[in-house]
Amino acid sequence: MQAADVWGQRWSMNDLPMARTYMEVACRKQTLVCLAADRSTMAGLNQLIDQVGTHVAALKTHVDLIDDWTPYLWRKFCEKAKAADLLIFEDRKFADIGGISRKQMSGIYDIRSWSDLVTAHLISGPDIVDGLQAGWGDVGRQGGVLLLAQMSSRGNLLAPEYTAKVVAKGKAHDGVFGFIGNGSRPEELAQLRNQVGDGKLIWTPGVNLAVGDGEMGQRYGDPREAVLAGSDCIIVGSGIHKADDPGAQAKAYADASWQALCDRTSES
Ligand code: S5P
């Protein structure tokens, strides 16, 4: 199936190379799932790729929560992810001024050298996006920034007025790949989609086939509803990596998300 047909306006109105790459990977593998690979050992992370690699389009990492991280083991892990046709998304949630964010892309983890995507808050102003883009540019690579427009956690401070400002600034910036929206509240997500239009992607955490409250203030909504409300990628963590059979669960999320995208396209 051609990506342009499946994604419709989302494809035709978005020519950012990394966004097109994601849409193509999703089509090849028939999944809109990004696995939040929140395991704390390198063996656990590598095992996840083996178990679910064919059913997910991207791997979301928190490089700073791994106990036995080394540059060598990380390089091998990234090679394995690439071989499994996965985008690598470091959920670093940068928030500093532009120049420091650029430097934070290097350092011991050297995020600029292996990440395709990173998250950032826009609280410090739009220069953060230029700083992160300059970070990738420093090593001759390209990447995309996902701005946090909403969050899934209870009591978060991203009020509607703040969301609207993030969207207005982010829509106008070529370095912005898209926005993080709240997958646990389809009505909020539909509003976000209205504000964003078709020119940028929306990725959503807070999604689980078992809807309701999660640990420590996390909230969960249904994957199909999230996609129908305008999500282009469901970010799923514990729903997959804590399952008895992560591969089977990943396939269930993949099927639900892909079917919802096909239905969304045929309804539009
Ligand atoms: O608002 C947010 C933004 C993010 S990126 N809420 C979130 O939960 N996340 C991330 O998504 C969080 O850091 C975690 O890695 C993942 C959700 O994991 P789960 O186990 O709750 O599905």
PDB file of C-alpha atoms and ligand atoms in Angstrom:
ATOM      1  CA  MET A   1       0.000   0.000   0.000  1.00  0.00           C
ATOM      2  CA  GLN A   2       1.303   3.462  -0.927  1.00  0.00           C
ATOM      3  CA  ALA A   3       1.979   5.825   1.987  1.00  0.00           C
ATOM      4  CA  ALA A   4       0.392   8.743   0.110  1.00  0.00           C
ATOM      5  CA  ASP A   5      -2.930   6.849  -0.144  1.00  0.00           C
ATOM      6  CA  VAL A   6      -3.019   5.649   3.439  1.00  0.00           C
ATOM      7  CA  TRP A   7      -1.984   8.944   5.007  1.00  0.00           C
ATOM      8  CA  GLY A   8      -3.975  11.240   2.696  1.00  0.00           C
ATOM      9  CA  GLN A   9      -3.653  14.919   3.658  1.00  0.00           C
ATOM     10  CA  ARG A  10      -1.146  14.100   6.353  1.00  0.00           C
ATOM     11  CA  TRP A  11       1.230  12.974   3.609  1.00  0.00           C
ATOM     12  CA  SER A  12       0.489  15.596   0.986  1.00  0.00           C
ATOM     13  CA  MET A  13       0.734  18.521   3.413  1.00  0.00           C
ATOM     14  CA  ASN A  14       3.904  17.377   5.129  1.00  0.00           C
ATOM     15  CA  ASP A  15       7.159  17.147   3.207  1.00  0.00           C
ATOM     16  CA  LEU A  16       9.524  17.066   6.175  1.00  0.00           C
ATOM     17  CA  PRO A  17      11.871  14.142   5.294  1.00  0.00           C
ATOM     18  CA  MET A  18      11.714  12.537   8.759  1.00  0.00           C
ATOM     19  CA  ALA A  19       7.900  12.730   8.819  1.00  0.00           C
ATOM     20  CA  ARG A  20       7.724  11.036   5.422  1.00  0.00           C
ATOM     21  CA  THR A  21      10.192   8.408   6.642  1.00  0.00           C
ATOM     22  CA  TYR A  22       7.941   7.625   9.596  1.00  0.00           C
ATOM     23  CA  MET A  23       4.834   7.413   7.435  1.00  0.00           C
ATOM     24  CA  GLU A  24       6.622   5.023   5.086  1.00  0.00           C
ATOM     25  CA  VAL A  25       7.887   2.788   7.887  1.00  0.00           C
ATOM     26  CA  ALA A  26       4.372   2.675   9.365  1.00  0.00           C
ATOM     27  CA  CYS A  27       2.990   1.566   6.000  1.00  0.00           C
ATOM     28  CA  ARG A  28       5.663  -1.055   5.405  1.00  0.00           C
ATOM     29  CA  LYS A  29       5.020  -2.628   8.793  1.00  0.00           C
ATOM     30  CA  GLN A  30       1.306  -1.778   9.061  1.00  0.00           C
ATOM     31  CA  THR A  31       1.610  -0.309  12.517  1.00  0.00           C
ATOM     32  CA  LEU A  32       1.357   3.106  14.183  1.00  0.00           C
ATOM     33  CA  VAL A  33       3.029   1.886  17.360  1.00  0.00           C
ATOM     34  CA  CYS A  34       6.043   3.492  18.998  1.00  0.00           C
ATOM     35  CA  LEU A  35       7.272   1.261  21.797  1.00  0.00           C
ATOM     36  CA  ALA A  36       8.270   3.155  24.942  1.00  0.00           C
ATOM     37  CA  ALA A  37      11.192   0.832  25.668  1.00  0.00           C
ATOM     38  CA  ASP A  38      11.414   1.638  29.371  1.00  0.00           C
ATOM     39  CA  ARG A  39      13.684  -1.230  30.426  1.00  0.00           C
ATOM     40  CA  SER A  40      16.683  -0.526  32.613  1.00  0.00           C
ATOM     41  CA  THR A  41      19.211  -3.024  31.218  1.00  0.00           C
ATOM     42  CA  MET A  42      20.770  -3.357  27.791  1.00  0.00           C
ATOM     43  CA  ALA A  43      19.816  -7.053  27.676  1.00  0.00           C
ATOM     44  CA  GLY A  44      16.199  -6.130  28.380  1.00  0.00           C
ATOM     45  CA  LEU A  45      16.220  -3.552  25.601  1.00  0.00           C
ATOM     46  CA  ASN A  46      17.783  -5.901  23.068  1.00  0.00           C
ATOM     47  CA  GLN A  47      15.291  -8.593  24.004  1.00  0.00           C
ATOM     48  CA  LEU A  48      12.435  -6.165  23.291  1.00  0.00           C
ATOM     49  CA  ILE A  49      13.663  -5.553  19.745  1.00  0.00           C
ATOM     50  CA  ASP A  50      13.719  -9.309  19.160  1.00  0.00           C
ATOM     51  CA  GLN A  51      10.229  -9.741  20.595  1.00  0.00           C
ATOM     52  CA  VAL A  52       8.367  -6.809  19.043  1.00  0.00           C
ATOM     53  CA  GLY A  53      10.547  -5.314  16.279  1.00  0.00           C
ATOM     54  CA  THR A  54       8.305  -6.435  13.439  1.00  0.00           C
ATOM     55  CA  HIS A  55       5.178  -4.884  14.980  1.00  0.00           C
ATOM     56  CA  VAL A  56       6.408  -1.404  15.874  1.00  0.00           C
ATOM     57  CA  ALA A  57       7.588   1.544  13.780  1.00  0.00           C
ATOM     58  CA  ALA A  58       9.716   3.371  16.339  1.00  0.00           C
ATOM     59  CA  LEU A  59      11.507   2.790  19.620  1.00  0.00           C
ATOM     60  CA  LYS A  60      11.295   5.464  22.266  1.00  0.00           C
ATOM     61  CA  THR A  61      14.213   5.450  24.680  1.00  0.00           C
ATOM     62  CA  HIS A  62      15.196   7.131  27.948  1.00  0.00           C
ATOM     63  CA  VAL A  63      18.931   6.710  27.610  1.00  0.00           C
ATOM     64  CA  ASP A  64      19.578   8.006  31.141  1.00  0.00           C
ATOM     65  CA  LEU A  65      17.613   5.279  32.943  1.00  0.00           C
ATOM     66  CA  ILE A  66      19.766   2.348  31.845  1.00  0.00           C
ATOM     67  CA  ASP A  67      21.917   0.779  34.568  1.00  0.00           C
ATOM     68  CA  ASP A  68      24.617  -0.855  32.425  1.00  0.00           C
ATOM     69  CA  TRP A  69      24.862   1.683  29.587  1.00  0.00           C
ATOM     70  CA  THR A  70      28.141   1.850  27.647  1.00  0.00           C
ATOM     71  CA  PRO A  71      28.845   3.596  24.323  1.00  0.00           C
ATOM     72  CA  TYR A  72      29.671   0.249  22.700  1.00  0.00           C
ATOM     73  CA  LEU A  73      26.530  -1.558  23.885  1.00  0.00           C
ATOM     74  CA  TRP A  74      24.420   1.411  22.844  1.00  0.00           C
ATOM     75  CA  ARG A  75      25.926   1.470  19.352  1.00  0.00           C
ATOM     76  CA  LYS A  76      25.123  -2.220  18.956  1.00  0.00           C
ATOM     77  CA  PHE A  77      21.570  -1.634  20.192  1.00  0.00           C
ATOM     78  CA  CYS A  78      21.048   1.186  17.683  1.00  0.00           C
ATOM     79  CA  GLU A  79      22.392  -0.983  14.863  1.00  0.00           C
ATOM     80  CA  LYS A  80      19.955  -3.690  15.864  1.00  0.00           C
ATOM     81  CA  ALA A  81      17.092  -1.187  15.890  1.00  0.00           C
ATOM     82  CA  LYS A  82      18.014   0.095  12.428  1.00  0.00           C
ATOM     83  CA  ALA A  83      18.233  -3.471  11.092  1.00  0.00           C
ATOM     84  CA  ALA A  84      14.676  -3.980  12.398  1.00  0.00           C
ATOM     85  CA  ASP A  85      13.498  -0.886  10.427  1.00  0.00           C
ATOM     86  CA  LEU A  86      12.837   1.198  13.539  1.00  0.00           C
ATOM     87  CA  LEU A  87      13.135   4.946  14.066  1.00  0.00           C
ATOM     88  CA  ILE A  88      14.987   5.811  17.274  1.00  0.00           C
ATOM     89  CA  PHE A  89      13.324   8.431  19.406  1.00  0.00           C
ATOM     90  CA  GLU A  90      15.125   9.744  22.524  1.00  0.00           C
ATOM     91  CA  ASP A  91      12.500  11.112  24.880  1.00  0.00           C
ATOM     92  CA  ARG A  92      14.917  13.533  26.546  1.00  0.00           C
ATOM     93  CA  LYS A  93      12.334  16.310  27.061  1.00  0.00           C
ATOM     94  CA  PHE A  94      14.889  19.064  26.536  1.00  0.00           C
ATOM     95  CA  ALA A  95      13.838  22.401  28.048  1.00  0.00           C
ATOM     96  CA  ASP A  96      16.903  24.665  28.278  1.00  0.00           C
ATOM     97  CA  ILE A  97      17.976  27.636  26.174  1.00  0.00           C
ATOM     98  CA  GLY A  98      18.977  26.946  22.562  1.00  0.00           C
ATOM     99  CA  GLY A  99      22.770  26.971  23.003  1.00  0.00           C
ATOM    100  CA  ILE A 100      22.725  24.588  25.965  1.00  0.00           C
ATOM    101  CA  SER A 101      20.246  22.253  24.293  1.00  0.00           C
ATOM    102  CA  ARG A 102      22.659  22.039  21.358  1.00  0.00           C
ATOM    103  CA  LYS A 103      25.458  21.017  23.740  1.00  0.00           C
ATOM    104  CA  GLN A 104      23.172  18.536  25.524  1.00  0.00           C
ATOM    105  CA  MET A 105      22.801  16.746  22.191  1.00  0.00           C
ATOM    106  CA  SER A 106      26.501  15.782  22.602  1.00  0.00           C
ATOM    107  CA  GLY A 107      28.094  14.883  25.944  1.00  0.00           C
ATOM    108  CA  ILE A 108      28.486  11.316  27.138  1.00  0.00           C
ATOM    109  CA  TYR A 109      25.292  10.030  25.478  1.00  0.00           C
ATOM    110  CA  ASP A 110      25.902  11.893  22.180  1.00  0.00           C
ATOM    111  CA  ILE A 111      22.176  11.845  21.402  1.00  0.00           C
ATOM    112  CA  ARG A 112      22.703  13.731  18.119  1.00  0.00           C
ATOM    113  CA  SER A 113      24.646  10.775  16.657  1.00  0.00           C
ATOM    114  CA  TRP A 114      21.923   8.146  16.927  1.00  0.00           C
ATOM    115  CA  SER A 115      18.505   9.717  17.527  1.00  0.00           C
ATOM    116  CA  ASP A 116      16.079  10.370  14.688  1.00  0.00           C
ATOM    117  CA  LEU A 117      13.652  12.207  16.972  1.00  0.00           C
ATOM    118  CA  VAL A 118      13.770  13.934  20.349  1.00  0.00           C
ATOM    119  CA  THR A 119      11.173  15.569  22.580  1.00  0.00           C
ATOM    120  CA  ALA A 120      11.361  19.147  23.861  1.00  0.00           C
ATOM    121  CA  HIS A 121       9.303  21.507  25.954  1.00  0.00           C
ATOM    122  CA  LEU A 122       8.875  24.973  24.438  1.00  0.00           C
ATOM    123  CA  ILE A 123       8.873  26.652  27.858  1.00  0.00           C
ATOM    124  CA  SER A 124      12.214  28.384  27.171  1.00  0.00           C
ATOM    125  CA  GLY A 125      11.105  29.719  23.757  1.00  0.00           C
ATOM    126  CA  PRO A 126      11.455  28.613  20.123  1.00  0.00           C
ATOM    127  CA  ASP A 127      15.272  28.819  19.974  1.00  0.00           C
ATOM    128  CA  ILE A 128      15.394  25.403  21.594  1.00  0.00           C
ATOM    129  CA  VAL A 129      14.305  23.889  18.270  1.00  0.00           C
ATOM    130  CA  ASP A 130      17.142  25.666  16.434  1.00  0.00           C
ATOM    131  CA  GLY A 131      19.574  24.491  19.120  1.00  0.00           C
ATOM    132  CA  LEU A 132      18.527  20.848  18.758  1.00  0.00           C
ATOM    133  CA  GLN A 133      18.610  21.052  14.972  1.00  0.00           C
ATOM    134  CA  ALA A 134      22.096  22.575  15.187  1.00  0.00           C
ATOM    135  CA  GLY A 135      23.069  19.600  17.359  1.00  0.00           C
ATOM    136  CA  TRP A 136      22.169  17.139  14.601  1.00  0.00           C
ATOM    137  CA  GLY A 137      23.809  19.462  12.052  1.00  0.00           C
ATOM    138  CA  ASP A 138      27.083  19.333  14.035  1.00  0.00           C
ATOM    139  CA  VAL A 139      27.424  15.652  13.088  1.00  0.00           C
ATOM    140  CA  GLY A 140      25.923  15.940   9.593  1.00  0.00           C
ATOM    141  CA  ARG A 141      22.641  14.284  10.513  1.00  0.00           C
ATOM    142  CA  GLN A 142      18.972  15.244  10.295  1.00  0.00           C
ATOM    143  CA  GLY A 143      16.291  14.748  12.887  1.00  0.00           C
ATOM    144  CA  GLY A 144      12.914  15.972  14.037  1.00  0.00           C
ATOM    145  CA  VAL A 145      11.696  17.593  17.240  1.00  0.00           C
ATOM    146  CA  LEU A 146       8.437  16.591  18.911  1.00  0.00           C
ATOM    147  CA  LEU A 147       7.143  19.437  21.064  1.00  0.00           C
ATOM    148  CA  LEU A 148       5.132  18.642  24.161  1.00  0.00           C
ATOM    149  CA  ALA A 149       1.800  20.336  23.513  1.00  0.00           C
ATOM    150  CA  GLN A 150      -0.148  18.218  26.016  1.00  0.00           C
ATOM    151  CA  MET A 151       0.779  15.573  28.582  1.00  0.00           C
ATOM    152  CA  SER A 152      -0.953  12.424  29.745  1.00  0.00           C
ATOM    153  CA  SER A 153      -0.138  12.747  33.443  1.00  0.00           C
ATOM    154  CA  ARG A 154      -2.657  13.864  36.020  1.00  0.00           C
ATOM    155  CA  GLY A 155      -2.363  17.478  37.179  1.00  0.00           C
ATOM    156  CA  ASN A 156       0.137  18.553  34.512  1.00  0.00           C
ATOM    157  CA  LEU A 157       0.539  22.309  33.944  1.00  0.00           C
ATOM    158  CA  LEU A 158       0.173  22.365  30.148  1.00  0.00           C
ATOM    159  CA  ALA A 159      -3.032  24.440  30.127  1.00  0.00           C
ATOM    160  CA  PRO A 160      -5.023  24.993  26.885  1.00  0.00           C
ATOM    161  CA  GLU A 161      -3.568  28.494  26.424  1.00  0.00           C
ATOM    162  CA  TYR A 162      -0.045  27.082  26.661  1.00  0.00           C
ATOM    163  CA  THR A 163      -0.921  24.290  24.215  1.00  0.00           C
ATOM    164  CA  ALA A 164      -2.230  26.838  21.709  1.00  0.00           C
ATOM    165  CA  LYS A 165       0.998  28.850  21.895  1.00  0.00           C
ATOM    166  CA  VAL A 166       3.166  25.757  21.458  1.00  0.00           C
ATOM    167  CA  VAL A 167       1.148  24.737  18.414  1.00  0.00           C
ATOM    168  CA  ALA A 168       1.245  28.217  16.845  1.00  0.00           C
ATOM    169  CA  LYS A 169       5.045  28.452  17.190  1.00  0.00           C
ATOM    170  CA  GLY A 170       5.681  24.812  16.313  1.00  0.00           C
ATOM    171  CA  LYS A 171       3.547  24.782  13.172  1.00  0.00           C
ATOM    172  CA  ALA A 172       5.661  27.556  11.702  1.00  0.00           C
ATOM    173  CA  HIS A 173       9.006  25.822  12.300  1.00  0.00           C
ATOM    174  CA  ASP A 174      10.543  23.412   9.771  1.00  0.00           C
ATOM    175  CA  GLY A 175      12.574  21.704  12.486  1.00  0.00           C
ATOM    176  CA  VAL A 176       9.416  20.577  14.262  1.00  0.00           C
ATOM    177  CA  PHE A 177       8.364  17.057  13.318  1.00  0.00           C
ATOM    178  CA  GLY A 178       5.177  17.213  15.329  1.00  0.00           C
ATOM    179  CA  PHE A 179       3.581  17.376  18.758  1.00  0.00           C
ATOM    180  CA  ILE A 180       3.071  15.136  21.737  1.00  0.00           C
ATOM    181  CA  GLY A 181      -0.657  15.027  22.516  1.00  0.00           C
ATOM    182  CA  ASN A 182      -2.573  13.348  25.307  1.00  0.00           C
ATOM    183  CA  GLY A 183      -3.755   9.911  24.179  1.00  0.00           C
ATOM    184  CA  SER A 184      -5.852   9.425  27.285  1.00  0.00           C
ATOM    185  CA  ARG A 185      -8.425  12.117  26.398  1.00  0.00           C
ATOM    186  CA  PRO A 186      -9.781  11.799  22.814  1.00  0.00           C
ATOM    187  CA  GLU A 187     -11.778  15.031  23.078  1.00  0.00           C
ATOM    188  CA  GLU A 188      -8.661  17.046  24.030  1.00  0.00           C
ATOM    189  CA  LEU A 189      -6.778  15.314  21.260  1.00  0.00           C
ATOM    190  CA  ALA A 190      -9.425  16.189  18.663  1.00  0.00           C
ATOM    191  CA  GLN A 191      -9.084  19.848  19.694  1.00  0.00           C
ATOM    192  CA  LEU A 192      -5.332  19.621  19.340  1.00  0.00           C
ATOM    193  CA  ARG A 193      -5.738  18.137  15.857  1.00  0.00           C
ATOM    194  CA  ASN A 194      -7.974  21.052  14.870  1.00  0.00           C
ATOM    195  CA  GLN A 195      -5.314  23.505  15.971  1.00  0.00           C
ATOM    196  CA  VAL A 196      -2.445  21.624  14.331  1.00  0.00           C
ATOM    197  CA  GLY A 197      -4.135  20.946  10.978  1.00  0.00           C
ATOM    198  CA  ASP A 198      -2.587  18.329   8.666  1.00  0.00           C
ATOM    199  CA  GLY A 199       0.898  19.792   8.326  1.00  0.00           C
ATOM    200  CA  LYS A 200       2.431  18.164  11.417  1.00  0.00           C
ATOM    201  CA  LEU A 201       2.173  14.777  13.094  1.00  0.00           C
ATOM    202  CA  ILE A 202       0.740  14.124  16.556  1.00  0.00           C
ATOM    203  CA  TRP A 203       2.154  11.276  18.656  1.00  0.00           C
ATOM    204  CA  THR A 204       0.320  10.183  21.780  1.00  0.00           C
ATOM    205  CA  PRO A 205       1.396   8.479  25.009  1.00  0.00           C
ATOM    206  CA  GLY A 206      -1.178   7.543  27.642  1.00  0.00           C
ATOM    207  CA  VAL A 207      -2.568   4.722  25.500  1.00  0.00           C
ATOM    208  CA  ASN A 208      -3.397   1.207  26.654  1.00  0.00           C
ATOM    209  CA  LEU A 209      -5.868  -1.488  25.637  1.00  0.00           C
ATOM    210  CA  ALA A 210      -6.804  -1.485  29.357  1.00  0.00           C
ATOM    211  CA  VAL A 211      -8.071   2.087  29.728  1.00  0.00           C
ATOM    212  CA  GLY A 212      -8.098   3.861  33.108  1.00  0.00           C
ATOM    213  CA  ASP A 213      -5.475   5.000  35.607  1.00  0.00           C
ATOM    214  CA  GLY A 214      -1.905   3.746  35.531  1.00  0.00           C
ATOM    215  CA  GLU A 215       0.957   4.072  38.008  1.00  0.00           C
ATOM    216  CA  MET A 216       1.778   7.405  39.682  1.00  0.00           C
ATOM    217  CA  GLY A 217      -0.754   9.624  37.963  1.00  0.00           C
ATOM    218  CA  GLN A 218      -0.501   8.178  34.436  1.00  0.00           C
ATOM    219  CA  ARG A 219      -3.861   7.968  32.615  1.00  0.00           C
ATOM    220  CA  TYR A 220      -4.765   5.691  29.704  1.00  0.00           C
ATOM    221  CA  GLY A 221      -7.109   5.931  26.742  1.00  0.00           C
ATOM    222  CA  ASP A 222      -7.980   3.450  23.998  1.00  0.00           C
ATOM    223  CA  PRO A 223      -5.589   3.201  20.999  1.00  0.00           C
ATOM    224  CA  ARG A 224      -8.312   3.150  18.323  1.00  0.00           C
ATOM    225  CA  GLU A 225     -10.051   6.198  19.777  1.00  0.00           C
ATOM    226  CA  ALA A 226      -6.746   8.066  19.915  1.00  0.00           C
ATOM    227  CA  VAL A 227      -6.058   7.433  16.222  1.00  0.00           C
ATOM    228  CA  LEU A 228      -9.621   8.334  15.213  1.00  0.00           C
ATOM    229  CA  ALA A 229      -9.279  11.579  17.220  1.00  0.00           C
ATOM    230  CA  GLY A 230      -6.168  12.512  15.231  1.00  0.00           C
ATOM    231  CA  SER A 231      -3.156  10.667  16.623  1.00  0.00           C
ATOM    232  CA  ASP A 232      -0.613   9.514  14.039  1.00  0.00           C
ATOM    233  CA  CYS A 233       1.376   7.297  16.376  1.00  0.00           C
ATOM    234  CA  ILE A 234       0.469   5.634  19.650  1.00  0.00           C
ATOM    235  CA  ILE A 235       3.282   5.513  22.191  1.00  0.00           C
ATOM    236  CA  VAL A 236       2.830   2.360  24.257  1.00  0.00           C
ATOM    237  CA  GLY A 237       5.110   1.323  27.104  1.00  0.00           C
ATOM    238  CA  SER A 238       4.004  -0.980  29.897  1.00  0.00           C
ATOM    239  CA  GLY A 239       1.046  -2.251  27.842  1.00  0.00           C
ATOM    240  CA  ILE A 240       3.670  -4.054  25.755  1.00  0.00           C
ATOM    241  CA  HIS A 241       6.928  -4.398  27.682  1.00  0.00           C
ATOM    242  CA  LYS A 242       5.265  -5.617  30.883  1.00  0.00           C
ATOM    243  CA  ALA A 243       2.955  -8.084  29.080  1.00  0.00           C
ATOM    244  CA  ASP A 244       3.460 -11.834  29.468  1.00  0.00           C
ATOM    245  CA  ASP A 245       3.840 -12.036  25.693  1.00  0.00           C
ATOM    246  CA  PRO A 246       5.171  -8.664  24.452  1.00  0.00           C
ATOM    247  CA  GLY A 247       5.187  -9.833  20.817  1.00  0.00           C
ATOM    248  CA  ALA A 248       1.492 -10.772  20.838  1.00  0.00           C
ATOM    249  CA  GLN A 249       0.546  -7.550  22.625  1.00  0.00           C
ATOM    250  CA  ALA A 250       2.584  -5.447  20.210  1.00  0.00           C
ATOM    251  CA  LYS A 251       0.721  -7.104  17.344  1.00  0.00           C
ATOM    252  CA  ALA A 252      -2.634  -6.327  19.002  1.00  0.00           C
ATOM    253  CA  TYR A 253      -1.695  -2.624  19.289  1.00  0.00           C
ATOM    254  CA  ALA A 254      -0.335  -2.636  15.745  1.00  0.00           C
ATOM    255  CA  ASP A 255      -3.551  -4.120  14.337  1.00  0.00           C
ATOM    256  CA  ALA A 256      -5.810  -1.750  16.307  1.00  0.00           C
ATOM    257  CA  SER A 257      -3.826   1.325  15.267  1.00  0.00           C
ATOM    258  CA  TRP A 258      -3.464   0.338  11.617  1.00  0.00           C
ATOM    259  CA  GLN A 259      -7.144  -0.525  11.256  1.00  0.00           C
ATOM    260  CA  ALA A 260      -8.074   2.805  12.855  1.00  0.00           C
ATOM    261  CA  LEU A 261      -5.851   4.687  10.398  1.00  0.00           C
ATOM    262  CA  CYS A 262      -7.431   2.861   7.435  1.00  0.00           C
ATOM    263  CA  ASP A 263     -10.913   3.653   8.800  1.00  0.00           C
ATOM    264  CA  ARG A 264      -9.976   7.297   9.420  1.00  0.00           C
ATOM    265  CA  THR A 265      -8.709   7.653   5.869  1.00  0.00           C
ATOM    266  CA  SER A 266     -11.753   6.013   4.300  1.00  0.00           C
ATOM    267  CA  GLU A 267     -14.104   8.248   6.331  1.00  0.00           C
ATOM    268  CA  SER A 268     -12.360  11.473   5.304  1.00  0.00           C
TER     269      SER A 268
HETATM  270  O1  S5P B   1       2.715  13.193  28.484  1.00  0.00           O
HETATM  271  C1  S5P B   1       3.464  12.258  28.361  1.00  0.00           C
HETATM  272  C2  S5P B   1       4.588  12.320  27.509  1.00  0.00           C
HETATM  273  C3  S5P B   1       5.391  11.200  27.359  1.00  0.00           C
HETATM  274  S1  S5P B   1       6.626  11.265  26.172  1.00  0.00           S
HETATM  275  N1  S5P B   1       3.229  11.085  29.014  1.00  0.00           N
HETATM  276  C4  S5P B   1       4.041   9.981  28.892  1.00  0.00           C
HETATM  277  O2  S5P B   1       3.736   8.955  29.506  1.00  0.00           O
HETATM  278  N2  S5P B   1       5.165  10.040  28.080  1.00  0.00           N
HETATM  279  C5  S5P B   1       6.086   8.883  27.953  1.00  0.00           C
HETATM  280  O3  S5P B   1       5.366   7.782  27.384  1.00  0.00           O
HETATM  281  C6  S5P B   1       6.687   8.385  29.278  1.00  0.00           C
HETATM  282  O4  S5P B   1       7.951   8.980  29.479  1.00  0.00           O
HETATM  283  C7  S5P B   1       6.781   6.864  29.072  1.00  0.00           C
HETATM  284  O5  S5P B   1       8.041   6.516  28.521  1.00  0.00           O
HETATM  285  C8  S5P B   1       5.707   6.542  28.029  1.00  0.00           C
HETATM  286  C9  S5P B   1       4.424   5.936  28.558  1.00  0.00           C
HETATM  287  O6  S5P B   1       4.652   4.667  29.101  1.00  0.00           O
HETATM  288  P1  S5P B   1       3.436   3.745  29.632  1.00  0.00           P
HETATM  289  O7  S5P B   1       4.148   2.611  30.300  1.00  0.00           O
HETATM  290  O8  S5P B   1       2.621   4.557  30.574  1.00  0.00           O
HETATM  291  O9  S5P B   1       2.656   3.330  28.403  1.00  0.00           O
END
